[in-house]
PDB file of C-alpha atoms in Angstrom:
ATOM      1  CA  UNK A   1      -3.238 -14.893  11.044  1.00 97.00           C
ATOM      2  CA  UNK A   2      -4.327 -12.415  13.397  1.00 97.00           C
ATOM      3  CA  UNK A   3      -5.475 -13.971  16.863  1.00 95.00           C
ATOM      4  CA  UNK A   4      -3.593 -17.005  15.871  1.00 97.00           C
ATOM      5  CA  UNK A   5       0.326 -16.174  14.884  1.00 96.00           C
ATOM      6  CA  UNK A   6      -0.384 -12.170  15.391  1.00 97.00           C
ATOM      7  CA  UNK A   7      -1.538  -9.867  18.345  1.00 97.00           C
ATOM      8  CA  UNK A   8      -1.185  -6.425  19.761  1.00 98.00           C
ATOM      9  CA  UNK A   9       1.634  -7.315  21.886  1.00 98.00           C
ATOM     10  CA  UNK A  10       3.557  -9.100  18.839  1.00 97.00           C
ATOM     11  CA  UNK A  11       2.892  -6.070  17.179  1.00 98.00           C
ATOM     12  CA  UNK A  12       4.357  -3.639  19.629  1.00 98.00           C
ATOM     13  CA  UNK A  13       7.765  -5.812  20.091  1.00 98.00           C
ATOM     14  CA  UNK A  14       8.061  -5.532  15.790  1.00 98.00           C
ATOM     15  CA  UNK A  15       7.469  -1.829  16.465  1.00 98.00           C
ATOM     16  CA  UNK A  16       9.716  -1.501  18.761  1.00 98.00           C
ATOM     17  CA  UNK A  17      12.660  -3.458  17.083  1.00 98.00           C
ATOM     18  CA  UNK A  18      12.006  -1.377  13.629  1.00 98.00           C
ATOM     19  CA  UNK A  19      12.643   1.493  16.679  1.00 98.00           C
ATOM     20  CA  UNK A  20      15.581  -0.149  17.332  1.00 98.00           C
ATOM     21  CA  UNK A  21      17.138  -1.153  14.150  1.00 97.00           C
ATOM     22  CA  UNK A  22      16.489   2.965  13.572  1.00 98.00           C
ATOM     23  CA  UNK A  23      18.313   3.920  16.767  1.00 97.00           C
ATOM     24  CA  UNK A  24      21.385   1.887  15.663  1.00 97.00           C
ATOM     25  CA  UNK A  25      21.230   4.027  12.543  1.00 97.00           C
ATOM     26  CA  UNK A  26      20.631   7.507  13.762  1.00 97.00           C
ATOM     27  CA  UNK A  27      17.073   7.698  12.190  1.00 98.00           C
ATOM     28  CA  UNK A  28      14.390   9.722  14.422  1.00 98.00           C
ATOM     29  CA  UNK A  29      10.889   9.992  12.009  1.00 98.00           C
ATOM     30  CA  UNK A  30       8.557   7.766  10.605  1.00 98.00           C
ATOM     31  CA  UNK A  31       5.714   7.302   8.347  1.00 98.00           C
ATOM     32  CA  UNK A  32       3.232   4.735   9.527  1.00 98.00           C
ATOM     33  CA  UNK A  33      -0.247   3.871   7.661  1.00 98.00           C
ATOM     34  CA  UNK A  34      -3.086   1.043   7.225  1.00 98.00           C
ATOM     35  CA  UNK A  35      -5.231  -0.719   5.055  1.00 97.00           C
ATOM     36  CA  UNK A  36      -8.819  -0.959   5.680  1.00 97.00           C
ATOM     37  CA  UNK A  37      -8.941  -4.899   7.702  1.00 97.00           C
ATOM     38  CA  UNK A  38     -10.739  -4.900  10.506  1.00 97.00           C
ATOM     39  CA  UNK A  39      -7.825  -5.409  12.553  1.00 98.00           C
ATOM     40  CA  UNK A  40      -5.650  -2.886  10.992  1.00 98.00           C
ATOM     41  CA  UNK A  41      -6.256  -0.140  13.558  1.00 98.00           C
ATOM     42  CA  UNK A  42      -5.294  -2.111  16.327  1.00 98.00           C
ATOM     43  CA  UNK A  43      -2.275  -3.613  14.875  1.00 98.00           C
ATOM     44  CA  UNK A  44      -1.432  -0.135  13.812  1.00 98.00           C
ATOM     45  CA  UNK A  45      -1.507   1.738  17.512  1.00 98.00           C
ATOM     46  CA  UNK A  46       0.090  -1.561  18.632  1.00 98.00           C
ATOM     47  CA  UNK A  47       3.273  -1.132  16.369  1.00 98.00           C
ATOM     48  CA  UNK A  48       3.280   2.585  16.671  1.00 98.00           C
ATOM     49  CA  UNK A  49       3.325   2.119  20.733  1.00 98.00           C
ATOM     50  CA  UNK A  50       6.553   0.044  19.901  1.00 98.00           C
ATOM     51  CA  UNK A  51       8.291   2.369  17.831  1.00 98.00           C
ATOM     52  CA  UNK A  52       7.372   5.018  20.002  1.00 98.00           C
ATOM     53  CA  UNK A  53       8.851   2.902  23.591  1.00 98.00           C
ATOM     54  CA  UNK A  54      12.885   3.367  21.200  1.00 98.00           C
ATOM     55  CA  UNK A  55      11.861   7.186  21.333  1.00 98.00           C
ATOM     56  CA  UNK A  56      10.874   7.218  17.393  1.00 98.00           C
ATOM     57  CA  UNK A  57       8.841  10.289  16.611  1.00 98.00           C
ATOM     58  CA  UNK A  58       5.767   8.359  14.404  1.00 98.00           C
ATOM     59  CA  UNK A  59       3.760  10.527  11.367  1.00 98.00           C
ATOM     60  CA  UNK A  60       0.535   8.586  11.230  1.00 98.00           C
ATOM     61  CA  UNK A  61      -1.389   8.700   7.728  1.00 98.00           C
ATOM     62  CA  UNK A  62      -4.152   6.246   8.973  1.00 98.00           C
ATOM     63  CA  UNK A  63      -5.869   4.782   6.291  1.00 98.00           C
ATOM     64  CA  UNK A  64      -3.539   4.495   3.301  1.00 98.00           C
ATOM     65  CA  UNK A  65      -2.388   2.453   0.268  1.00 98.00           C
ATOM     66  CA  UNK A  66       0.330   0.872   0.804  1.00 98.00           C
ATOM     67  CA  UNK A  67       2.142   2.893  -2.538  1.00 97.00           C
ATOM     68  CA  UNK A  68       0.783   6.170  -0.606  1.00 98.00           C
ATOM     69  CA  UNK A  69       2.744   4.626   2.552  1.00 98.00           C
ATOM     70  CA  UNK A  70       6.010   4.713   0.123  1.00 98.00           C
ATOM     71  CA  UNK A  71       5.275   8.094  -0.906  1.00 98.00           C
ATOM     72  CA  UNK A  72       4.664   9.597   2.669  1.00 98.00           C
ATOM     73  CA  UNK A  73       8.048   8.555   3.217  1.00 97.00           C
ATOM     74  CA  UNK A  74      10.116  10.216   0.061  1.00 97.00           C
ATOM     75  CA  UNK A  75       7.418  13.326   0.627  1.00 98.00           C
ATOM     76  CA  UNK A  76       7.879  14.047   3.795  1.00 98.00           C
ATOM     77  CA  UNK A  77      11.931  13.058   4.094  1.00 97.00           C
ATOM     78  CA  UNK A  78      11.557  10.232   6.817  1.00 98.00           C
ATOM     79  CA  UNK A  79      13.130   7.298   4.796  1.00 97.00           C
ATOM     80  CA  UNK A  80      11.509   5.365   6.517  1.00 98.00           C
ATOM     81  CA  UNK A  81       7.875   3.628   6.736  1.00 98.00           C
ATOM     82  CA  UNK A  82       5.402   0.518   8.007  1.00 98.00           C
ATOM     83  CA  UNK A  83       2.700  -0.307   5.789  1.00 98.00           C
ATOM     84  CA  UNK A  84       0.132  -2.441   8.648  1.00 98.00           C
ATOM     85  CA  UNK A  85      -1.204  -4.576   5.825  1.00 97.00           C
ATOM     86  CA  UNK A  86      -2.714  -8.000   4.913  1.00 96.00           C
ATOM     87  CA  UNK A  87      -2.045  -7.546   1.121  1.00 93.00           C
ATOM     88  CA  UNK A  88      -3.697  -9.341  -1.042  1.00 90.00           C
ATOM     89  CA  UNK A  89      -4.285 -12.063   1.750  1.00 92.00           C
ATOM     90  CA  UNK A  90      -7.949 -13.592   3.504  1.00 92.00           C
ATOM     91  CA  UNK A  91      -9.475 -10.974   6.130  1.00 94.00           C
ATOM     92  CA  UNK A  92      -8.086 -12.747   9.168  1.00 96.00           C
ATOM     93  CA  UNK A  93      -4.185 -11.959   7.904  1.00 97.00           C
ATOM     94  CA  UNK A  94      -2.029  -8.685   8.870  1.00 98.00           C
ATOM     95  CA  UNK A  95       1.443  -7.601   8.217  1.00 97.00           C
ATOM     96  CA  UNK A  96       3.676  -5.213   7.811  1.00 98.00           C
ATOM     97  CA  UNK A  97       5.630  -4.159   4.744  1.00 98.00           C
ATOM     98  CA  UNK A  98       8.836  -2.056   5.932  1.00 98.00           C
ATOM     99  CA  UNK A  99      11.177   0.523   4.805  1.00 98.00           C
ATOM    100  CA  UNK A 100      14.441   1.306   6.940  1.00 98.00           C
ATOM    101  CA  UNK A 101      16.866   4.157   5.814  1.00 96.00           C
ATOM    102  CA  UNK A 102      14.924   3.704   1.901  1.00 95.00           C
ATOM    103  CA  UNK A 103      15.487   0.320   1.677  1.00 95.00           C
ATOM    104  CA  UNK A 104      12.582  -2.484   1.754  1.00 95.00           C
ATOM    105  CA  UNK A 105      13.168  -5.497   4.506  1.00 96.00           C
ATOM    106  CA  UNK A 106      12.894  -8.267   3.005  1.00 95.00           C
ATOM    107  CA  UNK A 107      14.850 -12.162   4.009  1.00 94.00           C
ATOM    108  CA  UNK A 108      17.765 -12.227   6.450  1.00 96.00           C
ATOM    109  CA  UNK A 109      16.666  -8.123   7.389  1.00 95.00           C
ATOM    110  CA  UNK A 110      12.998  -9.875   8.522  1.00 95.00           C
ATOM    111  CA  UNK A 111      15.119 -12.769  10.590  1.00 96.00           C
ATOM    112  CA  UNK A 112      17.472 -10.018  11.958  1.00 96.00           C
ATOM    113  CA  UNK A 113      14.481  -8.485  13.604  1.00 96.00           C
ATOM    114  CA  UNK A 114      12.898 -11.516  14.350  1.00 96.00           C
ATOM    115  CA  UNK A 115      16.579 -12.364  16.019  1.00 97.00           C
ATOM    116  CA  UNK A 116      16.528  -8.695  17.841  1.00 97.00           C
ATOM    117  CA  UNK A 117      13.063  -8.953  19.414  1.00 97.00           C
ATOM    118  CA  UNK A 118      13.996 -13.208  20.526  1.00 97.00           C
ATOM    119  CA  UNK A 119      17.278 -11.955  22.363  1.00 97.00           C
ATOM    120  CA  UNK A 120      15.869  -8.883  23.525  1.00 96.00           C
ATOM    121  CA  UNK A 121      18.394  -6.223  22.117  1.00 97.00           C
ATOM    122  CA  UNK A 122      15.347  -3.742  21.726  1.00 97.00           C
ATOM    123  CA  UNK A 123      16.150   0.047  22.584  1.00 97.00           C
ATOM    124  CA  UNK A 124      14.202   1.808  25.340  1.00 97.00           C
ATOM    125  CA  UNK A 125      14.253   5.393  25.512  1.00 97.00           C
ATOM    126  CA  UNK A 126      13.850   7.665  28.765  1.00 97.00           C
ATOM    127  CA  UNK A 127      11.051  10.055  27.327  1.00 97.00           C
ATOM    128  CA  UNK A 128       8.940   8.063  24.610  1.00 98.00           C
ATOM    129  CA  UNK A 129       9.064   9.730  20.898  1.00 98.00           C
ATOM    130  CA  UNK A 130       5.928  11.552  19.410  1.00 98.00           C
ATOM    131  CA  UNK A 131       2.971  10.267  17.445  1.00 98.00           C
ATOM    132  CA  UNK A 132       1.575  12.998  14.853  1.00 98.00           C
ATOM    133  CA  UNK A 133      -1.375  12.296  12.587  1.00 98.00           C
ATOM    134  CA  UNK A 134      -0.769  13.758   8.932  1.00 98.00           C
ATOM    135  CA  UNK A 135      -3.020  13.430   6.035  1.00 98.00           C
ATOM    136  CA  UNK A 136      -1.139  13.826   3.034  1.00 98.00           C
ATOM    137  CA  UNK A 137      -3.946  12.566   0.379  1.00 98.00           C
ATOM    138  CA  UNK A 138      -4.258  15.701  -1.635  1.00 98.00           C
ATOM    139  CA  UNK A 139      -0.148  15.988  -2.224  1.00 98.00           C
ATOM    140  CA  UNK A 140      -0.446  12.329  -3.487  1.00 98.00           C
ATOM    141  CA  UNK A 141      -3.168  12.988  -5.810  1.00 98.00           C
ATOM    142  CA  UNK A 142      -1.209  16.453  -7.163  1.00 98.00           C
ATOM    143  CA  UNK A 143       1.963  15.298  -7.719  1.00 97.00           C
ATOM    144  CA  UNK A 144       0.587  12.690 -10.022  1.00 97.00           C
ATOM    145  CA  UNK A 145      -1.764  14.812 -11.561  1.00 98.00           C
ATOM    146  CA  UNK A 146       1.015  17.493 -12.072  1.00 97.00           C
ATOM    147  CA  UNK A 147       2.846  14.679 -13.778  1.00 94.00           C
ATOM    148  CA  UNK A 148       0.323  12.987 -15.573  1.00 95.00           C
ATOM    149  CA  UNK A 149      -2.759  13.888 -17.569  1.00 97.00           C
ATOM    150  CA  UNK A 150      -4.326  11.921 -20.314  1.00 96.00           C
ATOM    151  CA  UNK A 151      -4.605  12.839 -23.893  1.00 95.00           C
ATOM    152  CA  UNK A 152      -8.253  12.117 -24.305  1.00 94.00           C
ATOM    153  CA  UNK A 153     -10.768  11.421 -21.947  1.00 92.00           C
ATOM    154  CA  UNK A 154     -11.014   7.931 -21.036  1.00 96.00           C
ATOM    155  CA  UNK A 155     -13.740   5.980 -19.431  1.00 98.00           C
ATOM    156  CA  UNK A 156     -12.298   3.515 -16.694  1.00 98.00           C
ATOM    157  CA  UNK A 157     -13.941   1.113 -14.552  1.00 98.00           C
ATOM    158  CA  UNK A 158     -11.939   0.662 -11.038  1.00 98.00           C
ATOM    159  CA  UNK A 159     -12.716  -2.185  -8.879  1.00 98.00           C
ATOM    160  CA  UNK A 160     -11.352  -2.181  -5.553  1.00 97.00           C
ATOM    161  CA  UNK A 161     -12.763  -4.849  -3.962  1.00 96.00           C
ATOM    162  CA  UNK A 162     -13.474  -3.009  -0.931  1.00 97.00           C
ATOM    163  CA  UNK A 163      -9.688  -2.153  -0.467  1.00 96.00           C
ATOM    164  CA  UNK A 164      -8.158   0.609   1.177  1.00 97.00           C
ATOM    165  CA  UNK A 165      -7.307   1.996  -2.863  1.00 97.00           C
ATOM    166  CA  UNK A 166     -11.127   2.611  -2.835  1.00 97.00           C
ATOM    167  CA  UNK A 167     -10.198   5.407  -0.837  1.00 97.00           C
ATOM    168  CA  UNK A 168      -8.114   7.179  -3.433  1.00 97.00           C
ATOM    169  CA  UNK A 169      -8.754   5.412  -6.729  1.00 97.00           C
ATOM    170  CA  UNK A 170     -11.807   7.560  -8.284  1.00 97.00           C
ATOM    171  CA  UNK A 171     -10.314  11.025  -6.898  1.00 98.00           C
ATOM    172  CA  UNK A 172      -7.263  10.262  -8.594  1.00 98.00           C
ATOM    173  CA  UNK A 173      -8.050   8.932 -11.820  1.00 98.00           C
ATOM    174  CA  UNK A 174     -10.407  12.109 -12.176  1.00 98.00           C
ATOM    175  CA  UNK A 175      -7.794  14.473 -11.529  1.00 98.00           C
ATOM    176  CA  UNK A 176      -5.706  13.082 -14.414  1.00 98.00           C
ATOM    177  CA  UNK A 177      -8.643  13.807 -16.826  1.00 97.00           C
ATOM    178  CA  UNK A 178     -10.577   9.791 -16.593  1.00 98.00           C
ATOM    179  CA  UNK A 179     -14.376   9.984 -16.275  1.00 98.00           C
ATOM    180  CA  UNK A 180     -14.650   7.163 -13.551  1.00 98.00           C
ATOM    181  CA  UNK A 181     -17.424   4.307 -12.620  1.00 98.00           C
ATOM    182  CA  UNK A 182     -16.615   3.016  -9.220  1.00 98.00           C
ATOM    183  CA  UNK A 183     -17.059  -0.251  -8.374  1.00 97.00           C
ATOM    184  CA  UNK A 184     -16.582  -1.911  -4.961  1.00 98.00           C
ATOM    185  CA  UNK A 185     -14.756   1.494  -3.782  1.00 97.00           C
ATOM    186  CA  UNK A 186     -15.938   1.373   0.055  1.00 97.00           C
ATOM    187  CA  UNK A 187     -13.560   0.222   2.214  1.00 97.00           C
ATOM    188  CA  UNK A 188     -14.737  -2.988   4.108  1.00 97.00           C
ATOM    189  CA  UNK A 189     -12.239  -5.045   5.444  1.00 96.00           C
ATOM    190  CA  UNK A 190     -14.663  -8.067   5.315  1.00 95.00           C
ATOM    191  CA  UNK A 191     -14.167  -7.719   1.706  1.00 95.00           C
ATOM    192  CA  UNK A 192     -17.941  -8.900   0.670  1.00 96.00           C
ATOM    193  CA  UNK A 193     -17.796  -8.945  -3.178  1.00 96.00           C
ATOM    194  CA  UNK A 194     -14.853 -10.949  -3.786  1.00 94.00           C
ATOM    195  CA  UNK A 195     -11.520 -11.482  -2.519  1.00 92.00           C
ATOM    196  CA  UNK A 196      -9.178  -8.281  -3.191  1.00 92.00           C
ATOM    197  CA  UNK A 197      -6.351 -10.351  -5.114  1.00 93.00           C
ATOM    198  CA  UNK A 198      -6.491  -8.943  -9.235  1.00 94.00           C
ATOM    199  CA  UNK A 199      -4.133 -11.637 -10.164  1.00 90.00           C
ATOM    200  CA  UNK A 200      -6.799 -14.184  -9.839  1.00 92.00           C
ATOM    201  CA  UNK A 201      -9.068 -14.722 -13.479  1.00 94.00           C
ATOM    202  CA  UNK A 202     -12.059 -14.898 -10.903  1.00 95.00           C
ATOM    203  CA  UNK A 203     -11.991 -12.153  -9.097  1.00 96.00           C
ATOM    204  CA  UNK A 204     -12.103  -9.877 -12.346  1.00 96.00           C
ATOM    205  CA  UNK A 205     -14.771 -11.344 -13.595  1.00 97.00           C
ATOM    206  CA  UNK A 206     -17.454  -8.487 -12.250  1.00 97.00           C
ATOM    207  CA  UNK A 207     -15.017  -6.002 -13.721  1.00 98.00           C
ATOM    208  CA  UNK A 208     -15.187  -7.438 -16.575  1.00 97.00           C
ATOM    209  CA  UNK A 209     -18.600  -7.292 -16.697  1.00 97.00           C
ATOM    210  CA  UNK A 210     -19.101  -3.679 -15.976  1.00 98.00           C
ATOM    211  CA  UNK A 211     -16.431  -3.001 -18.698  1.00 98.00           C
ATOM    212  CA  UNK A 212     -18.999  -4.040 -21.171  1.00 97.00           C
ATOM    213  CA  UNK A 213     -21.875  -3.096 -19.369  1.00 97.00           C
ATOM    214  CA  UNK A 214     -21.097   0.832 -19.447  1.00 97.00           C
ATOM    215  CA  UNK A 215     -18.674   0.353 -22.894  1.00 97.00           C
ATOM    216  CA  UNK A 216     -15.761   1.421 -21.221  1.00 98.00           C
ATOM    217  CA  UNK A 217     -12.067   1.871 -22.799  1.00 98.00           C
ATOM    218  CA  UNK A 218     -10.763   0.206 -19.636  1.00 98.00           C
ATOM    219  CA  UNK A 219     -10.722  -1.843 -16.609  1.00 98.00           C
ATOM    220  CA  UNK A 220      -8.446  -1.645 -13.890  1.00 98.00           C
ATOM    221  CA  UNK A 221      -8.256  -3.755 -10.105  1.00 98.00           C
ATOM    222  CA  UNK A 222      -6.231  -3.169  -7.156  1.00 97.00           C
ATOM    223  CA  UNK A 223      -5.440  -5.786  -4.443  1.00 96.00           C
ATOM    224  CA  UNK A 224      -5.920  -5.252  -0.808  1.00 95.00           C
ATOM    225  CA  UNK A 225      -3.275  -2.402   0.124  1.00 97.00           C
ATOM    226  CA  UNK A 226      -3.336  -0.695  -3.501  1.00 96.00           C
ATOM    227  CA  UNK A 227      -0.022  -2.143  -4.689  1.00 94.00           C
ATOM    228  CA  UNK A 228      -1.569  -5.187  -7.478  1.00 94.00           C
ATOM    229  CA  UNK A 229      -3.147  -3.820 -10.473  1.00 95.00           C
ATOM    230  CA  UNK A 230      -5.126  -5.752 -12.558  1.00 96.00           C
ATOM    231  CA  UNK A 231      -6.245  -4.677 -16.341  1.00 97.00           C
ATOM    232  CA  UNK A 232      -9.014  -5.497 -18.622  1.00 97.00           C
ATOM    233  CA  UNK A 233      -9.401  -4.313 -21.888  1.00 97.00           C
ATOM    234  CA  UNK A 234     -12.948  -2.749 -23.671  1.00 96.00           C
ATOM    235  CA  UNK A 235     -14.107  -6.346 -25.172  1.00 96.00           C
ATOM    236  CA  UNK A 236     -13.050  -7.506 -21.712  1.00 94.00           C
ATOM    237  CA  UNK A 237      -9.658  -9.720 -22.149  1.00 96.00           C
ATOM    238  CA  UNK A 238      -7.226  -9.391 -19.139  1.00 96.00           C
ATOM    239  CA  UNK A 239      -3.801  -8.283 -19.170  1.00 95.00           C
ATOM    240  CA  UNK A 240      -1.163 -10.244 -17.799  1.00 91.00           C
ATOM    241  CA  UNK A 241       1.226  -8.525 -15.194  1.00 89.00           C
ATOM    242  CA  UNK A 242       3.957  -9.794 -17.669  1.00 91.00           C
ATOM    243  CA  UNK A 243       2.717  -7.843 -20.312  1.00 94.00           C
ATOM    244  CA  UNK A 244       1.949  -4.581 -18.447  1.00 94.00           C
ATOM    245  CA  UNK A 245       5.756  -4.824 -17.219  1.00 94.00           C
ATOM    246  CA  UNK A 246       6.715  -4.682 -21.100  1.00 95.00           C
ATOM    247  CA  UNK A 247       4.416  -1.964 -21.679  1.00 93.00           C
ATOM    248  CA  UNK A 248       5.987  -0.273 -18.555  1.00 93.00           C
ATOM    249  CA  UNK A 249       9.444  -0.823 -20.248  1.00 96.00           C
ATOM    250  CA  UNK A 250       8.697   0.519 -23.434  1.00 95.00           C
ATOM    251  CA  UNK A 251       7.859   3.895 -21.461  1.00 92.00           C
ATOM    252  CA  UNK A 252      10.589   3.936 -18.967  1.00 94.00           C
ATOM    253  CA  UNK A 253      12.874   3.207 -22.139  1.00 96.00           C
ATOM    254  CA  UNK A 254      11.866   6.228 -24.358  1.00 95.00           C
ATOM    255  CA  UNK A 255      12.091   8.218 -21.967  1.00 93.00           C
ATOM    256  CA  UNK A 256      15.409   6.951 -20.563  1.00 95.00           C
ATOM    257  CA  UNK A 257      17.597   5.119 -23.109  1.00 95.00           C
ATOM    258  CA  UNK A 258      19.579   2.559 -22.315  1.00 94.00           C
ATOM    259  CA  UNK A 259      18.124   1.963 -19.079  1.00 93.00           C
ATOM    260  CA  UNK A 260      18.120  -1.055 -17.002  1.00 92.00           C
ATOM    261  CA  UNK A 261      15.164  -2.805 -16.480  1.00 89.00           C
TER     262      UNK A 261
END
């Protein structure tokens, strides 16, 4: 909770121990973007202050789904990334959702840092590392829409309850061939509509609406940072996750036989 269990200063010494951790492992560059919370550009310069004190060299992509974070990093050959998120979480939460040498902290890596920072094994360089800003929106939106383009024109309803995906959502889904109706697509980090969390029945309930409303073939919600999707169909049922992963499968599968998933 930010003002409570997280600050600028907290921020900086997580920084600066991701720095470290990427010292230890000969790793120089790294992608760093935010969602759209209120605090998010604060805890951003905060952690990128950090990295920057162990002499990383930072690309900042500002505002940016967390998925987009992800991509920045295979895109532009870093391997490694912060996401300065809240999630799916109240406004008052932040976080950060890391990549280190292409592989996602999660557990005992989290403790390890916590652990670092506690006993003070963070690396200080003599000349601080760089901070460049980078917007890499438009290679986002054409590698998928060099990928991907749909068979028949689709009408799709996107709610991104005032989410950082509202950034990218309607741009996107047009350049794969989807006539779009936007709904909740400016980013507020108040989030005024409803809370940015798909997996909750509630919160898809104006979707749902405007589904039916405009007789769309779709409905689709993103969480806070872009990484949640939530589904309704035309007459306005919702999809589980569980379900999407099957459909997900099936795809991967033909594709790829024999796969694991």
């Amino acid at each position: 909770v930010v003002g409570q269990t997280l600050d600028t200063s907290i921020a900086s010494l997580i920084g600066q121990a991701i720095g470290s951790l990427m010292a230890e492992r000969n790793l120089r560059n790294i992608v760093v973007g935010r969602d759209g919370r209120l605090s998010s550009p604060d805890m951003a310069a905060a952690l990128i202050e950090g990295l920057r004190k162990s002499g990383r060299d930072v690309i900042d992509i500002g505002l940016a789904p967390t998925p987009v974070v992800y991509f920045g990093t295979f895109h532009l050959r870093t391997g490694c990334c912060v996401s300065v998120t809240g999630s799916h979480n109240p406004p008052d939460y932040n976080g950060f959702k890391i990549v280190v040498d292409g592989e996602t902290l999660s557990g005992e890596a989290i403790q390890n840092l916590y652990a670092r920072i506690a006993e003070n094994r963070l690396t200080r360089a003599e000349v601080p590392g760089q901070s460049s800003p980078r917007d890499i929106k438009a290679d986002y939106i054409a590698r998928i829409a060099g990928d991907v383009q749909i068979e028949r024109k689709l009408r799709v309803v996107v709610d991104c309850g005032s989410g950082v995906a509202g950034d990218y959502a309607q741009e996107l889904l047009e350049a794969i061939g989807a006539e779009v109706e936007p709904l909740f697509c400016e980013v507020d980090g108040t989030f005024p509509h409803h809370h940015p969390d798909p997996s909750d029945p509630a919160n898809l309930q104006d979707l749902i609406n405007v589904v039916q409303r405009v007789d769309a073939d779709i409905g689709l919600a993103f969480d806070g940072d872009g990484d949640r999707l939530g589904v309704v169909t035309k007459s306005g049922e919702m999809i589980y996750p569980d379900r999407l992963l099957m459909l997900f499968a099936a795809d991967v599968l033909e594709r790829n036989p024999g796969a694991c998933i």
